Structure formats: structure tokens, C-alpha cells
Tab-separated table of C-alpha atoms and ligand atoms in Angstrom:
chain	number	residue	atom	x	y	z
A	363	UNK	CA	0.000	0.000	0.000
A	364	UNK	CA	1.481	3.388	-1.326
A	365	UNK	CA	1.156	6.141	1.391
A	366	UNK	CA	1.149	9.876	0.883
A	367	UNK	CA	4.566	11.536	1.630
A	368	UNK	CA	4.298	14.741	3.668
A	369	UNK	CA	5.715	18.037	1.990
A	370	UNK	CA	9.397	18.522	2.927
A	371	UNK	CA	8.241	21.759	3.591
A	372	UNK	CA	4.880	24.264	4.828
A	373	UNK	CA	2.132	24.558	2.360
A	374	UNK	CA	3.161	28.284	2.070
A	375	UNK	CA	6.754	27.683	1.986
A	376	UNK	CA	6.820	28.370	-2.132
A	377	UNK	CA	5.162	31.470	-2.008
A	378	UNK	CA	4.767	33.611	-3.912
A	379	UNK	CA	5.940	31.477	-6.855
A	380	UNK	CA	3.601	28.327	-6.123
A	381	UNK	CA	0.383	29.774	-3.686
A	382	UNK	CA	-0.204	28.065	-0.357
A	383	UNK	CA	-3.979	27.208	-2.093
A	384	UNK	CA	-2.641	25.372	-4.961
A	385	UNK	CA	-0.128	23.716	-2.887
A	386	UNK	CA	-2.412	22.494	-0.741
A	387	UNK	CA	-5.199	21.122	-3.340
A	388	UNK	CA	-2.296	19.464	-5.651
A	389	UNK	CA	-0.908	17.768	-2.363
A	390	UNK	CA	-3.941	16.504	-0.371
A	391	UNK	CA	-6.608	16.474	-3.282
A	392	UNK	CA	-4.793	15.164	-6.363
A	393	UNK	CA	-1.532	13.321	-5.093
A	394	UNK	CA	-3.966	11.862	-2.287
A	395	UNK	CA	-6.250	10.815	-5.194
A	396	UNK	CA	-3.491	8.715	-7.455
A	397	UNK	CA	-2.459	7.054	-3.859
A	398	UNK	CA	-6.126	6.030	-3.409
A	399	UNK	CA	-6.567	4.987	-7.056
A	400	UNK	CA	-3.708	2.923	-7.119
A	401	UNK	CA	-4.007	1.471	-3.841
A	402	UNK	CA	-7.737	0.427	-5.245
A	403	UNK	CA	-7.206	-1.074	-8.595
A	404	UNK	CA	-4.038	-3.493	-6.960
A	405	UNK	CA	-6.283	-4.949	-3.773
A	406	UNK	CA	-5.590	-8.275	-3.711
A	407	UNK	CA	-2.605	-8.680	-6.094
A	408	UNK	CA	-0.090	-9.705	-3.596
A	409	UNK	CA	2.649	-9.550	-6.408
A	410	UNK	CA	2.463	-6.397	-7.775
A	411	UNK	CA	1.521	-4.557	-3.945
A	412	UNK	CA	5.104	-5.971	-2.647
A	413	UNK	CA	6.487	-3.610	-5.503
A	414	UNK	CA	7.823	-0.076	-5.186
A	415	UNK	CA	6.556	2.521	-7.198
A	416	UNK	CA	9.494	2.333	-9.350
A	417	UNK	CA	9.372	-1.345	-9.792
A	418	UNK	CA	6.079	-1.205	-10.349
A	419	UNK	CA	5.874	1.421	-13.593
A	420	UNK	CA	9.399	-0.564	-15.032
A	421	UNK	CA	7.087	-3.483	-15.163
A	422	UNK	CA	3.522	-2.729	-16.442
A	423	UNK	CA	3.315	-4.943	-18.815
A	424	UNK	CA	3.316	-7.334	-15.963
A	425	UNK	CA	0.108	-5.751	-14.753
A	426	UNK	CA	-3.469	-7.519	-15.955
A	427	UNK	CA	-4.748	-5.665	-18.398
A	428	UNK	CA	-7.983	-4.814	-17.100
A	429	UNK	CA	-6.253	-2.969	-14.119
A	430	UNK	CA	-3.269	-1.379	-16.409
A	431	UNK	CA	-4.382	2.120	-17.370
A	432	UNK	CA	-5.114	2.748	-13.650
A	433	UNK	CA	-2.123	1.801	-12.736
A	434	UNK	CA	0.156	3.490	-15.505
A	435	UNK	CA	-2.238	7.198	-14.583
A	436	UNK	CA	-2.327	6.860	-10.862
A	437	UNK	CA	1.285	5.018	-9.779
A	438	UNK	CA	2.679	7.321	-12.274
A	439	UNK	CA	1.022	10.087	-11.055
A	440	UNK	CA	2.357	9.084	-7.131
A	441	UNK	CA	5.627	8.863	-8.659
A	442	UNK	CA	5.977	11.620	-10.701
A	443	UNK	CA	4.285	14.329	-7.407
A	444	UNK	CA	6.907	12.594	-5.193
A	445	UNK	CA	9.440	13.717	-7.000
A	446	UNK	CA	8.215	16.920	-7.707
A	447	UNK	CA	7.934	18.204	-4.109
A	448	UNK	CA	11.600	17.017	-3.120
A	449	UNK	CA	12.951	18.690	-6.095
A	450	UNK	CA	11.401	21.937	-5.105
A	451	UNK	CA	12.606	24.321	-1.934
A	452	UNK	CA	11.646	27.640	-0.501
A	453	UNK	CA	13.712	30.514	-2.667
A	454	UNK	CA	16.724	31.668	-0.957
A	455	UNK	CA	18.214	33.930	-4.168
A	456	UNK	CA	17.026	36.151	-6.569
A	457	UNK	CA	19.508	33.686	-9.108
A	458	UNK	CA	18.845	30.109	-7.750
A	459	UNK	CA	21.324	28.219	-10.009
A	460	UNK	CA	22.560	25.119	-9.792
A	461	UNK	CA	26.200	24.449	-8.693
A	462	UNK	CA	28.843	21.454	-9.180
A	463	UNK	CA	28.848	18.772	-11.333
A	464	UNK	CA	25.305	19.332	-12.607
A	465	UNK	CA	26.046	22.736	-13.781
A	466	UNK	CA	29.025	20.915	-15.963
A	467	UNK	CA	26.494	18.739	-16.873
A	468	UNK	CA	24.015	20.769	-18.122
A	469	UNK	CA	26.674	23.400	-19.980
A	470	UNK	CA	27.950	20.738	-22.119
A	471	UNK	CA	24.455	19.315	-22.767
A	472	UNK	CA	22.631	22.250	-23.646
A	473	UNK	CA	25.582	24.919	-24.056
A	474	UNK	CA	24.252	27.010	-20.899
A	475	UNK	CA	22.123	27.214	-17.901
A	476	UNK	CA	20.190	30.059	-19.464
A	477	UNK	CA	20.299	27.863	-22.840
A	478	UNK	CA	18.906	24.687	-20.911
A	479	UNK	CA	16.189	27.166	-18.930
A	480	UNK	CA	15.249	28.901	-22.738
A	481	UNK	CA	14.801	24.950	-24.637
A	482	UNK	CA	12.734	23.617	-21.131
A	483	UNK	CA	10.728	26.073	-21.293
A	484	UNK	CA	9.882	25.709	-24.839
A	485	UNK	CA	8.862	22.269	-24.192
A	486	UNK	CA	6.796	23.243	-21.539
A	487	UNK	CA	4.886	25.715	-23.201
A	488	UNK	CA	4.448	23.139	-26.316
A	489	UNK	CA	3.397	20.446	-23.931
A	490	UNK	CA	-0.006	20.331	-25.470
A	491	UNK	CA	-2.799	19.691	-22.399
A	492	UNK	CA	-1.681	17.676	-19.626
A	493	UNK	CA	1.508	16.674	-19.127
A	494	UNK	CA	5.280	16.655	-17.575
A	495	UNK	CA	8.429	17.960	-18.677
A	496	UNK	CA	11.678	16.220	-17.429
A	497	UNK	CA	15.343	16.265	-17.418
A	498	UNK	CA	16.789	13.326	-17.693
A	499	UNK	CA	20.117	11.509	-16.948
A	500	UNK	CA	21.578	9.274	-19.406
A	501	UNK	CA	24.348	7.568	-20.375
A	502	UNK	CA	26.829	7.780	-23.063
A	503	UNK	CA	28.195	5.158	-25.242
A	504	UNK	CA	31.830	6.842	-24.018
A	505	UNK	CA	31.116	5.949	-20.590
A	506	UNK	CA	29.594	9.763	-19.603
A	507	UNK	CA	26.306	10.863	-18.781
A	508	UNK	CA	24.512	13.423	-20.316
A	509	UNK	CA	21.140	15.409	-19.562
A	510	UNK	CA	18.346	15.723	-22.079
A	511	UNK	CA	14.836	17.384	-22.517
A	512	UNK	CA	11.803	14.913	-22.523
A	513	UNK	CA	7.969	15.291	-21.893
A	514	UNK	CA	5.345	13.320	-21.192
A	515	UNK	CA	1.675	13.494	-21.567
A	516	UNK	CA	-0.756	12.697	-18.593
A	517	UNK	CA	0.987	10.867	-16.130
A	518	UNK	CA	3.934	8.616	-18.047
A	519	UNK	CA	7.099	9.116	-16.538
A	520	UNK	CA	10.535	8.494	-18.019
A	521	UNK	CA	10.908	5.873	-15.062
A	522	UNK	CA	8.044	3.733	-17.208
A	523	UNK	CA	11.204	3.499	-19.848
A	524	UNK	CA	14.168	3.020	-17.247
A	525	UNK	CA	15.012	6.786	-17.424
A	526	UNK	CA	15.775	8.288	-14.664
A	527	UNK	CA	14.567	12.024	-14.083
A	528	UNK	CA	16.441	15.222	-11.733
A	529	UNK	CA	13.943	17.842	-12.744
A	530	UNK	CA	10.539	17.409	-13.508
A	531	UNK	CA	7.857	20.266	-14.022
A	532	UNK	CA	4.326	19.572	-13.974
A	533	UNK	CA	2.460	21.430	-16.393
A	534	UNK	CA	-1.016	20.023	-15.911
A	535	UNK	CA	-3.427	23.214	-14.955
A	536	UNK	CA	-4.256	22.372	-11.568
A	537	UNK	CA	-0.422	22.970	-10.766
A	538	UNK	CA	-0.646	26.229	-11.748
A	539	UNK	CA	-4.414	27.644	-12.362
A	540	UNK	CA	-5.716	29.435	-9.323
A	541	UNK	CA	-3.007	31.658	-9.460
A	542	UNK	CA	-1.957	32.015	-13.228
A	543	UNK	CA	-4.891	30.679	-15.029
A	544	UNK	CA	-4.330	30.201	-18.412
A	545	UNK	CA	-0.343	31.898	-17.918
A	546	UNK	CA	1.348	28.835	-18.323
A	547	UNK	CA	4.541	30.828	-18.818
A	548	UNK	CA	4.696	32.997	-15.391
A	549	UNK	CA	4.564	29.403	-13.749
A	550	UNK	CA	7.106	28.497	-15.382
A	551	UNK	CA	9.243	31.856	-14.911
A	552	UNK	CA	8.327	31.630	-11.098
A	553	UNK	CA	8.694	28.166	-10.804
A	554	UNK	CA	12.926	28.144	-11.306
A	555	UNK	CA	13.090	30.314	-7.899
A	556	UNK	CA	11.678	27.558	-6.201
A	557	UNK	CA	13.896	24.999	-7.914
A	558	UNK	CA	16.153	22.737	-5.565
A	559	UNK	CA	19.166	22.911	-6.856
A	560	UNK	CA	21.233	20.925	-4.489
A	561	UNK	CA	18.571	18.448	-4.664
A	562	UNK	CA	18.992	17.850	-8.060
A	563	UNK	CA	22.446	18.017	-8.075
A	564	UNK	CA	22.445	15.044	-5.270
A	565	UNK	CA	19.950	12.989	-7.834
A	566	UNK	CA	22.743	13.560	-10.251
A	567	UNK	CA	25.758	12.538	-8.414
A	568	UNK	CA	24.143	9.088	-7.036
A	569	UNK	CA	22.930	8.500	-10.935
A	570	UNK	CA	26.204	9.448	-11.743
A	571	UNK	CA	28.137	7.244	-8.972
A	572	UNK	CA	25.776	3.814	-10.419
B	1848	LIG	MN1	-0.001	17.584	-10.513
């Protein structure tokens, strides 16, 4: 049985770039709801409850049929909210960028930090509807990792194809409506004060150190 993670952080801890409102209908209304949903459609599959959520979204095509939409929307939606709320942090600079390896990371991958922030942003405008947009770690044939741009629509997750995310913006409306309504693209401005930086940039060392 999946559980609902408390916020690493107050509901108005975000403010003003995510509203204490919206933070506290996307936590306890819709991440509550995919924990419920999931929980629901695997009753009495001992198998498939004894997996994590990770396990569990690297395998669907393990999961009956008749149950696997629910599970691919709702597990992924657990997932994907999870990571959301660690990866985010109260501001504590007008800049907030990244520092370390990731930085190195993400200058040779997209050429700059305000390079990567200009092509993420383009794919999370485009994002038509519902969806994610992730950065994602992967590996080179040299040996290296590298960071690319990929989004998702509903709730998929690059975990569903063994790809493993640092960054991941949720661009579905009811992250972002009460306060920006249809401005999809002041979220997104506000949203990279709020980014965790060091957070990420621990997600990319222990990818990196695998
Ligand atoms: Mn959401």
C-alpha cells in the first residue's frame, strides 16, 4: 500500500511562486487521489503490492490488463508528485542556479544554464494539455552521462522506460491555475526560484556514482 509523503516543507513555503492554495489542493486532493486509485485497482494482487513505485511502472506490462491504465495514470502520477515536491525548496536567491557537477552537466548538454532554462521552457509551453516535462540523466556510449529534454503526456514518466529524471515540471493546470490561469509561462518563470538545486544536483551525483 502506497502512502502519501508529507511536503518537505509548509504549504506556504513556495510562495509567492507556487500559492499556499494550490499547494495544498495538488498535495492533499490530487496526489492523495493517485495514492487512493492505485491502492484500489491493486487490492488483492499480492505480487504487484510488494512492488515499489518504481518497480512497479518498469514493469507494467506485468500488470493484468484490465487494471493497467489505472495503474500506468495513478502510480505514475504518485511517482511523478513525489518527486516533484523534493525537487522543489523555498527561494533563498534572486539567481537560484545550480552548482557542481550538474552545472558541468548541463553546460555541455545544452551549451548554458540560461540555454537549458530557454529549450525547457519551450517544451513546456508546447506540452499540449496535460503533461510533464523532465530532465533526464543518461548515459553515453563513451562511458559519460549526459542530460536531455523529454515530456510526457498525462501521467507517463521516463521511469516507465528506465530513465531516470532530476527535474521534472508539472504542467497540468491544476499545478498552476488558481493563481496564473491560463499563464502557463509565469509558472514556469516563477517556478525556477523555487527549484532545488542541491537536490537535483544530489539525484545527479548518485545516478552518476551507479
Ligand atoms: Mn499535478
Amino acid at each position: 500500500m502506497f502512502t502519501l509523503p508529507d511536503l518537505p516543507y509548509a504549504y506556504n513555503a513556495l510562495e509567492p511562486s507556487i500559492d499556499e492554495a494550490t499547494m495544498k489542493l495538488h498535495h492533499d486532493k490530487h496526489h492523495a487521489a493517485y495514492i487512493t486509485n492505485v491502492n484500489d485497482a491493486l487490492k488483492g494482487n499480492d505480487a504487484l503490492e510488494k512492488l515499489t513505485v518504481e518497480q512497479l511502472l518498469q514493469n507494467l506490462h506485468k500488470v493484468p490488463e484490465e487494471i493497467r491504465t489505472k495503474v500506468r495514470n495513478n502510480a505514475g502520477g504518485h511517482y511523478n508528485h513525489s518527486l516533484f515536491w523534493q525537487i522543489m525548496a523555498p527561494q533563498t536567491s534572486d539567481e537560484n542556479e545550480p552548482t557542481g557537477k550538474v552545472v558541468e552537466a548541463i553546460n555541455t548538454s545544452f551549451g548554458s544554464f540560461a540555454m537549458f532554462q530557454e529549450q525547457f521552457a519551450k517544451a513546456a509551453l508546447g506540452r499540449f494539455g496535460s503533461g510533464w516535462v523532465w530532465l533526464v540523466v543518461e548515459p553515453t556510449a563513451g562511458g559519460q552521462h549526459k542530460l536531455v529534454l523529454v515530456d510526457t503526456p498525462n501521467q507517463d514518466s521516463p521511469i516507465m522506460e528506465r530513465r531516470t529524471p532530476i527535474v521534472g515540471l508539472d504542467v497540468w493546470e491544476h499545478a498552476y491555475y488558481l493563481k496564473y490561469q491560463n499563464r502557463r509561462v509565469d509558472y514556469i518563470t516563477a517556478w525556477w526560484r523555487v527549484v532545488n538545486w542541491p537536490e537535483v544536483g544530489r539525484r545527479f551525483a548518485s545516478v552518476v556514482a551507479a
